[in-house]
Coordinates of C-alpha atoms in Angstrom, one line a residue:
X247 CA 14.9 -12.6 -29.5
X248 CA 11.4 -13.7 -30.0
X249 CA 11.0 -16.1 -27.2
X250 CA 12.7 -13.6 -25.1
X251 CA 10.4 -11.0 -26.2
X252 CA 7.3 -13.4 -25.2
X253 CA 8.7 -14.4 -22.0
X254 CA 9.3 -10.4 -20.6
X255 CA 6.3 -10.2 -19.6
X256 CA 6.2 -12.9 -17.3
X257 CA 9.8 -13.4 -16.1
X258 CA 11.3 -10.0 -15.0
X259 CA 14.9 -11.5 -15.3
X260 CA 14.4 -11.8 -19.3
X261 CA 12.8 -8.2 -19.2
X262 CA 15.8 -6.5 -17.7
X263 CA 18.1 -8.6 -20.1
X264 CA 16.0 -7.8 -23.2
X265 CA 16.4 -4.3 -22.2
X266 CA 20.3 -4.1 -22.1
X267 CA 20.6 -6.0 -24.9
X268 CA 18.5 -3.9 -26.8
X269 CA 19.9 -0.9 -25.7
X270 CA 23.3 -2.2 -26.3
X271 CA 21.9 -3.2 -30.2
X272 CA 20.9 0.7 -30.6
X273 CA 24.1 1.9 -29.2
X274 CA 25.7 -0.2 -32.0
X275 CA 23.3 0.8 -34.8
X276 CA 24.1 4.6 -33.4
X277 CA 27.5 4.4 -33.8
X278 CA 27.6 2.1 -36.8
X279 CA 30.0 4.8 -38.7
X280 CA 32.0 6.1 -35.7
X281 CA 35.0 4.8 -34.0
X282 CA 34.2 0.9 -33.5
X283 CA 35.7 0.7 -30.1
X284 CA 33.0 2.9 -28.5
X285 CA 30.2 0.2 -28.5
X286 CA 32.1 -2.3 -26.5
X287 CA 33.6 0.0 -24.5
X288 CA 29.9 0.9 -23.3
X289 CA 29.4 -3.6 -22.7
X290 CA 30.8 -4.2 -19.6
X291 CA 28.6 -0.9 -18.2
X292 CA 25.2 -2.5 -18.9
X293 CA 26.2 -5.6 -17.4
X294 CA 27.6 -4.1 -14.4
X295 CA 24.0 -2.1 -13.8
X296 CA 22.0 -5.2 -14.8
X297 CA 24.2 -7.3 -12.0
X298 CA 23.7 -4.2 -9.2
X299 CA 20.0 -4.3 -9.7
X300 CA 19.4 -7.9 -10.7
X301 CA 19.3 -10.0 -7.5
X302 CA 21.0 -13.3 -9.1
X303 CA 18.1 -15.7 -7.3
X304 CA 14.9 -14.7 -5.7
X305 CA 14.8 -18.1 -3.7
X306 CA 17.6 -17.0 -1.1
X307 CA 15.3 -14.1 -0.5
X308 CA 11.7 -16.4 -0.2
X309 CA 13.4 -18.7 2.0
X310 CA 14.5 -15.8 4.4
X311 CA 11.1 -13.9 4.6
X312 CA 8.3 -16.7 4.0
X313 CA 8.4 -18.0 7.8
X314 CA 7.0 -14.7 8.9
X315 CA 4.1 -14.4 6.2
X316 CA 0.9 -15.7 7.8
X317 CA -2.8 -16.8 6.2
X318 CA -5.6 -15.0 8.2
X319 CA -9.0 -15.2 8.1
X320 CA -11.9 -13.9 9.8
X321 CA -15.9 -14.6 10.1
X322 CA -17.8 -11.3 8.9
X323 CA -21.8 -10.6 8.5
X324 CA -22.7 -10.5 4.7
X325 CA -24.1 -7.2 4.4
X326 CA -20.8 -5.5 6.3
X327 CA -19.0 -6.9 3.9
X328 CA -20.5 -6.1 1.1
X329 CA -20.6 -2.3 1.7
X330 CA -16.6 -2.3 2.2
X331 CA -15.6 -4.5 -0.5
X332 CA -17.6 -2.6 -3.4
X333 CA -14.4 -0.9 -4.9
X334 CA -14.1 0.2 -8.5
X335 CA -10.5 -1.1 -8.2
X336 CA -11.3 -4.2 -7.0
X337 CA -11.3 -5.9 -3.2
X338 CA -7.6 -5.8 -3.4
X339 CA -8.9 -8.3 -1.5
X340 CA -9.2 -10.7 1.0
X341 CA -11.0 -14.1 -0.4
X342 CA -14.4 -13.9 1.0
X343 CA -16.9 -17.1 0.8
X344 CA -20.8 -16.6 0.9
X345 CA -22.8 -18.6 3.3
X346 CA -22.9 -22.1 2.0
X347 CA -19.6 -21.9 0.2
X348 CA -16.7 -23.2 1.1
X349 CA -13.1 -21.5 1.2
X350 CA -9.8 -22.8 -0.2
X351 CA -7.8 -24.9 2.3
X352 CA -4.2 -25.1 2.6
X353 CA -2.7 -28.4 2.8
X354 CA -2.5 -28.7 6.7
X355 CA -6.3 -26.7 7.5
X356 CA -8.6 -29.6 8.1
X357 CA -11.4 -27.8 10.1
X358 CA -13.6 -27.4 7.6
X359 CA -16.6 -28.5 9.4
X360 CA -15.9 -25.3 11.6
X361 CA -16.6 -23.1 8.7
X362 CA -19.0 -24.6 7.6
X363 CA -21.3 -24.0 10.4
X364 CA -20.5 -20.1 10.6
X365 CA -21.4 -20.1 7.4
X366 CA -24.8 -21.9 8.3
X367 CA -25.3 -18.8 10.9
X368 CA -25.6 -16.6 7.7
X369 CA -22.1 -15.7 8.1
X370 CA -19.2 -14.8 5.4
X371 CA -15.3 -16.2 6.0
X372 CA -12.3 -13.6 4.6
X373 CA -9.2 -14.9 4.0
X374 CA -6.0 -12.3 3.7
X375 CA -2.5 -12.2 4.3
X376 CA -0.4 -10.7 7.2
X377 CA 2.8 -10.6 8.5
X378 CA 4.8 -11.2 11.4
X379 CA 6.6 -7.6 13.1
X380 CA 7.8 -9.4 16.4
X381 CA 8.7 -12.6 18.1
X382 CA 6.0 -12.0 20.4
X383 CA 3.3 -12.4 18.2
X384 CA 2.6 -9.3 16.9
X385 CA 1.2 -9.5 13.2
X386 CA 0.6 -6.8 10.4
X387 CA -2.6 -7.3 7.9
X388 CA -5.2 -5.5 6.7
X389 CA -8.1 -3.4 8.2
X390 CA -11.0 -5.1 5.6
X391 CA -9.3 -8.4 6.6
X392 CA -10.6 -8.9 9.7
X393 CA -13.5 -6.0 10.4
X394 CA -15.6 -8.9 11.6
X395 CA -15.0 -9.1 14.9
X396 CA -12.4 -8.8 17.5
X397 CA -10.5 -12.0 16.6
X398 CA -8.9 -13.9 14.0
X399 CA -8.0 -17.1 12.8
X400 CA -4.0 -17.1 11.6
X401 CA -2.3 -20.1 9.6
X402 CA 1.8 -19.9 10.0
X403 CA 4.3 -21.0 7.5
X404 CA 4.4 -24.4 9.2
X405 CA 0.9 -25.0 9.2
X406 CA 0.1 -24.6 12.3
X407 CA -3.1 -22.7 13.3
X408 CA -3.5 -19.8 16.0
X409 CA -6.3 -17.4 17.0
X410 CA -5.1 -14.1 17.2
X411 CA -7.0 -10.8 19.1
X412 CA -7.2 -7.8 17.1
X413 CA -5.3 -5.1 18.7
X414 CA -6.5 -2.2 16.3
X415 CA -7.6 -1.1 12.9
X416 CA -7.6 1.7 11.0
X417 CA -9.9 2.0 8.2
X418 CA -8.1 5.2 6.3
X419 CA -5.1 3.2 5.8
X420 CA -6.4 0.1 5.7
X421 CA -4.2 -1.4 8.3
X422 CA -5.0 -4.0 11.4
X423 CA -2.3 -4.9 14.2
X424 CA -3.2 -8.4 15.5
X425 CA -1.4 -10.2 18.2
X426 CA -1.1 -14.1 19.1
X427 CA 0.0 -15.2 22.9
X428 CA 0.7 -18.6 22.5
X429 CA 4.2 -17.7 21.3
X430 CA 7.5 -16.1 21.7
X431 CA 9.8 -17.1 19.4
X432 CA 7.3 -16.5 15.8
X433 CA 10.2 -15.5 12.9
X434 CA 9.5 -12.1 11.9
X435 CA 10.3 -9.3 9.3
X436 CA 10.6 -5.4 9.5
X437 CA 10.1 -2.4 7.7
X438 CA 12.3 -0.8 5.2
X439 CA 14.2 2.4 6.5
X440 CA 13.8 3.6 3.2
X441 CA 11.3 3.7 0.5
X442 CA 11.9 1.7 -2.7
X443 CA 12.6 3.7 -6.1
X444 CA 10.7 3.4 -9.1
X445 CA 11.8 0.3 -11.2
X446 CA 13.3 -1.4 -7.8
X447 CA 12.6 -5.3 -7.1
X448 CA 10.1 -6.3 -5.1
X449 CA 9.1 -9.7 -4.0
X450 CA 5.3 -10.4 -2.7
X451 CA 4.4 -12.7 -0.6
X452 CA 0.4 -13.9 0.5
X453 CA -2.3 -16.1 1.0
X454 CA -3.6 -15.6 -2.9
X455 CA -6.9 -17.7 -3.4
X456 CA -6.3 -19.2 0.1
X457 CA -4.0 -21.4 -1.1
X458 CA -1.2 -20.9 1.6
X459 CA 2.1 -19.0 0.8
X460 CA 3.0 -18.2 -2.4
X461 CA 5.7 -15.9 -3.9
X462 CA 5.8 -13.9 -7.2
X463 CA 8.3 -11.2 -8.0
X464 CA 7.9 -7.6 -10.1
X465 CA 8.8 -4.0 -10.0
X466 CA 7.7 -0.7 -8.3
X467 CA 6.1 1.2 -11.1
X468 CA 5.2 4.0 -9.5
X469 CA 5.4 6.0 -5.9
X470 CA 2.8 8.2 -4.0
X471 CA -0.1 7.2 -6.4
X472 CA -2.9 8.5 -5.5
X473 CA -6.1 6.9 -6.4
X474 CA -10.0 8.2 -6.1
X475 CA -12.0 5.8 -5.2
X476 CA -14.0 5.9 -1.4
X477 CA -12.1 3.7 0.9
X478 CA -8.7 4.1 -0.8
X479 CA -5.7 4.9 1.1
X480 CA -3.4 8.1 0.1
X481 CA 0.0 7.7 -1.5
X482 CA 0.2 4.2 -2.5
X483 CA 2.8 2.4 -3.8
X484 CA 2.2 0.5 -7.1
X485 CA 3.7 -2.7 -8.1
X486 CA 3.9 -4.2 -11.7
X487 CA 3.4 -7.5 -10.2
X488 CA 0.7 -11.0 -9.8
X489 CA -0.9 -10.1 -7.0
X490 CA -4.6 -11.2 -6.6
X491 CA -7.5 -11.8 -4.3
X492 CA -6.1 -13.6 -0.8
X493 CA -2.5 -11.1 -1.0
X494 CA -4.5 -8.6 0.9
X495 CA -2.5 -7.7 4.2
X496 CA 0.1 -9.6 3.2
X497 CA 4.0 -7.7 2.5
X498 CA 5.9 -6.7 -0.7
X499 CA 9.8 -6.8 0.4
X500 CA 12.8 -5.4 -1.0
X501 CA 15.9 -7.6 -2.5
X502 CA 17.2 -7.5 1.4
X503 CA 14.3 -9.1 3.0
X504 CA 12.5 -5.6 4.3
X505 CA 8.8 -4.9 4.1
X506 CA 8.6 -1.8 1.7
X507 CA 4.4 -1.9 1.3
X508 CA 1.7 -3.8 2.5
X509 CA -0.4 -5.0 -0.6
X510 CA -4.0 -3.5 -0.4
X511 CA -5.7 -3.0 -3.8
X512 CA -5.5 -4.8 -7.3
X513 CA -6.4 -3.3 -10.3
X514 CA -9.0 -5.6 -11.4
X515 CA -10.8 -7.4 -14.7
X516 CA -14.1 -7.3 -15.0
X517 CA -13.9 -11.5 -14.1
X518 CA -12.0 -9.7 -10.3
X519 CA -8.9 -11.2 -11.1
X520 CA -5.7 -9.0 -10.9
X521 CA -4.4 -7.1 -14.3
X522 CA -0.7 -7.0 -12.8
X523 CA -1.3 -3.5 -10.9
X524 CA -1.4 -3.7 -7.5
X525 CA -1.3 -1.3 -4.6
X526 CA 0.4 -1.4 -1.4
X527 CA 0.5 1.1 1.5
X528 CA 4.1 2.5 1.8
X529 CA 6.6 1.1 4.7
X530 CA 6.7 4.5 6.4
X531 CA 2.8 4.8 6.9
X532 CA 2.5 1.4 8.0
X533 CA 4.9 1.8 10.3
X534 CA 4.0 5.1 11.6
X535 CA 0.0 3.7 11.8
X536 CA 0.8 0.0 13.8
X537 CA 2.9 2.4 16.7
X538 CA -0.3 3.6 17.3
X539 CA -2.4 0.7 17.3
X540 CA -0.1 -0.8 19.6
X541 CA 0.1 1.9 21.7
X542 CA -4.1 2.4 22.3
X543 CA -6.0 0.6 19.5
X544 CA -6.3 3.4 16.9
X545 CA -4.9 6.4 15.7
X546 CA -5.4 10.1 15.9
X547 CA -5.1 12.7 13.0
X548 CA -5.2 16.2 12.4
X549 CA -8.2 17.8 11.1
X550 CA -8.9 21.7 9.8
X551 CA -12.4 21.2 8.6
X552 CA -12.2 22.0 4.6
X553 CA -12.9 19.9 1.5
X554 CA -10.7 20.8 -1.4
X555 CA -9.1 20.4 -4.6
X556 CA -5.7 20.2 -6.0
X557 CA -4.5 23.7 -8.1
X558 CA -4.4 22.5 -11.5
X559 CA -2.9 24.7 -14.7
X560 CA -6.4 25.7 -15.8
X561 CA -7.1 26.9 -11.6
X562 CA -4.3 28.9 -11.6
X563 CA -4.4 30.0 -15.2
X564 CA -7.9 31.6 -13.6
X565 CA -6.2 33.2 -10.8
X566 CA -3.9 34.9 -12.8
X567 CA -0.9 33.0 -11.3
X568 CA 0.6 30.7 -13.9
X569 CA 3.1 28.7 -12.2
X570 CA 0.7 28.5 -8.8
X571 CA 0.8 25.1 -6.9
X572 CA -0.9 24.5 -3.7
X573 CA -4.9 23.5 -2.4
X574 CA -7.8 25.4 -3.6
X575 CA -10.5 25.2 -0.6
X576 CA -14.1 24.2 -1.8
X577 CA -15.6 24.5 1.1
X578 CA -15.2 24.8 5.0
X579 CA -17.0 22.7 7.5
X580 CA -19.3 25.3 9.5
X581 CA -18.1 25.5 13.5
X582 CA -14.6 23.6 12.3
X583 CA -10.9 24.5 12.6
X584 CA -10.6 26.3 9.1
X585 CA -13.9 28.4 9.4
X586 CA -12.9 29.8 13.2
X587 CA -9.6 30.6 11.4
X588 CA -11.5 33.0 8.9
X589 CA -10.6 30.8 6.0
X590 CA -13.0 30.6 3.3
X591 CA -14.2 29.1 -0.1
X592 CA -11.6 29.8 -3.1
X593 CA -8.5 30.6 -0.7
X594 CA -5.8 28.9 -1.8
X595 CA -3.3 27.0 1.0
X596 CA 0.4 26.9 -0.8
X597 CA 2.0 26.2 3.0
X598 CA 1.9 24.8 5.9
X599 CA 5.0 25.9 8.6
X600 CA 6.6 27.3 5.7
X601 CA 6.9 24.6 3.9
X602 CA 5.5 25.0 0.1
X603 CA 2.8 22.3 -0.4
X604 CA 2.2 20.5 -4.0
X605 CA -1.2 19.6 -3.8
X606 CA -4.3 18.4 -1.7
X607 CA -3.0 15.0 -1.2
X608 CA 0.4 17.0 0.6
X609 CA -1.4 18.9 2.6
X610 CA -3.5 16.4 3.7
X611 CA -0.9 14.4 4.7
X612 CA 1.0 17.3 6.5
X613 CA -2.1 18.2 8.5
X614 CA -3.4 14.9 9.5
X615 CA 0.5 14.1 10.6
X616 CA 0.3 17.0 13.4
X617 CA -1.7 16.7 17.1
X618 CA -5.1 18.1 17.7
X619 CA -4.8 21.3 19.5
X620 CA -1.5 22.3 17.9
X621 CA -1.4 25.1 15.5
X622 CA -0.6 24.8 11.7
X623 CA 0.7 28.2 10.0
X624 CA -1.0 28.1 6.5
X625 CA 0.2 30.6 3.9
X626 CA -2.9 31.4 2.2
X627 CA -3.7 33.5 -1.2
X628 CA -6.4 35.3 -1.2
X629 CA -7.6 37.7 -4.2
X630 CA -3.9 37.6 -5.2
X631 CA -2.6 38.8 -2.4
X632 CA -0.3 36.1 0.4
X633 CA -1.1 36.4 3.9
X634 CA -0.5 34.0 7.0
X635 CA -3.2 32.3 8.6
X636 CA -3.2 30.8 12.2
X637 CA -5.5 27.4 12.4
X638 CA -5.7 25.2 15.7
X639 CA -5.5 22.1 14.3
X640 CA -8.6 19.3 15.6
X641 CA -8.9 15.5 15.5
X642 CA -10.0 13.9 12.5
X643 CA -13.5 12.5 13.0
X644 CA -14.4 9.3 12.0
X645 CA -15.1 8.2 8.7
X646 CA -14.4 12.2 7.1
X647 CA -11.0 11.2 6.1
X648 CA -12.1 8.5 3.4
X649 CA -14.4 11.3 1.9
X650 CA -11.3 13.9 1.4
X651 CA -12.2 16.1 4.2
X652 CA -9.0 17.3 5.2

């Protein structure tokens, strides 16, 4: 039990063993006076569970979904990219090399010479992960990964090298659609229909260090994590899992092959190494962001004009309203949505369409989901008493929504 105990945290196949069995040990110790047939009648029940949720071999699943993972890498000005990459949580990151230094190869990437010299311009290299989402080329990775410039350099599975235009980015979620021409028949992966649970599989694939592809495994130990820090996305997936500088824009799948996040922040050492806490943007965002980008290069959002703060116990302890839960508004943007509305500082939202909200974060998310010029119905409390509230929704300026301006 000791060397098992050891290896838990670093093989997750012992961890979910060492759990049943020692479940299976209390069980026994419970029981130790009762009726002896009730502990192994409870046996072949952890096993079963264990063999549902236990994929038997995480190479089946590799070999499937590694042809579609892609190295990219793009040239970036210093100073750009040091204003983007200061995060308390760490990069998350893509590798970046200072002029003058020189980036990890993989085995088949001889043109180091070409670095080299955009390095000699004063210029910095990133290197990410992506993913393939089509035959035709079309690739998944992250916005900070190639904010450079409109084109990328991208390293297949094969080791064969491409230059890829960048179709869009989106800063807020930290997402980039890229697209390479030269082919048609690229192996690709999709998006999970539906989100992973807590405690479900995952298997992450990237460019970590720049070495080329490389797969580590790990669980989803939490959903809808909200994190803040300036620049971070809303909603996150985290994953109990080695993910480090290089996995950025690169996938996390499911035990069937599906993309269920794309990795974007690490929670780092003080060294920027990875703790084994990363972040990932969810499936369903992804997805609903790269229809966008591929349909004009960016994407639109909502936008009422307010800065606020989720109702906490202590809020609505003050407003007389124990069991309150909604978006206390700190202040409204003068001219904006919220202020021609007549909503003010200290209203409290608790719905949007009739819909109860549970905090800022939700009804940020439901407004910057609807069209500009559409109308949100926000039930509103005001001085204790409910009333209804009308707002023509606007379009999320740029740069406002990193800042929690809703």
């Amino acid at each position: 039990m000791q060397v098992c105990l050891w290896k838990a945290v670093r093989h997750p196949s012992c961890a979910a063993l060492l759990s049943a069995t020692l479940l299976t040990q209390s069980m026994a110790s419970t029981h130790a006076e009762g009726p002896p047939h009730l502990v192994p009648s409870m046996t072949p029940l952890l096993h079963a569970v264990a063999d549902e949720r236990r994929p038997g071999n995480f190479a089946d699943i590799a070999e499937k979904v590694e042809p579609a993972v892609i190295s990219v890498s793009s040239k970036v000005a210093p100073q750009r990219r040091e204003s983007t990459l200061d995060r308390p949580f760490g990069p998350g990151a893509p590798d970046q090399s200072a002029p003058n230094e020189e980036i990890p190869k993989g085995p088949d990437q001889g043109d180091q010479g070409q670095d080299h010299e955009a390095s000699k311009a004063g210029q910095m290299t990133t290197s990410g992960s992506g993913f393939f989402i089509s035959a035709d080329g079309y690739a998944v990775t992250n916005s900070k990964v190639v904010e450079g410039g409109g084109t990328a350099r991208i390293r297949t599975n094969d080791g064969k090298i491409y230059t890829a235009k960048v179709v869009g980015r989106d800063a807020l979620s930290d997402l980039a659609l890229i697209k390479v021409d030269d082919r048609t028949d690229f192996s690709y992966v999709t998006f999970a229909e539906q989100p992973p649970r807590v405690g479900d599989w995952v298997l992450a694939v990237g460019n970590r260090f720049g070495l080329g592809g490389t797969v580590t495994a790990g669980i989803v130990s939490a959903r809808e994590r909200n994190i803040e820090v300036t620049g971070a996305p809303d909603d996150l997936l985290q994953i109990s899992a080695p993910i480090n500088k290089g996995d950025s824009g690169g996938p996390s799948f499911d035990t069937g092959g599906n993309v269920v996040g794309v990795n974007s922040m690490i929670l780092a050492a003080p060294s920027g190494d990875s703790v084994g806490v990363a972040f990932a943007v969810p499936a369903d965002t992804a997805r609903k962001v790269i229809r966008q980008l591929r349909d004009k290069g960016s994407v639109t959002r909502g936008w009422i004009g307010v800065s606020m703060q989720s109702v906490t116990p202590d809020i609505a302890e003050g407003l007389g309203q124990s069991n309150l839960r909604g978006a206390i508004v700190a202040s409204v943007q003068g001219n904006g949505p919220a202020a021609k509305a007549g909503l003010a500082n200290g209203d409290v939202i608790i719905a949007v369409g009739g819909d109860q909200i549970k905090g800022a974060h939700d009804l940020t998310a439901k407004i910057q989901d609807m069209k500009p010029g559409s109308s949100a119905q926000l039930g509103v409390l005001r001085n204790g008493n409910q009333r209804s509230v009308s707002v023509t929704v606007g379009e999320l300026p740029d740069g406002q929504g990193n800042a929690r301006g809703r």
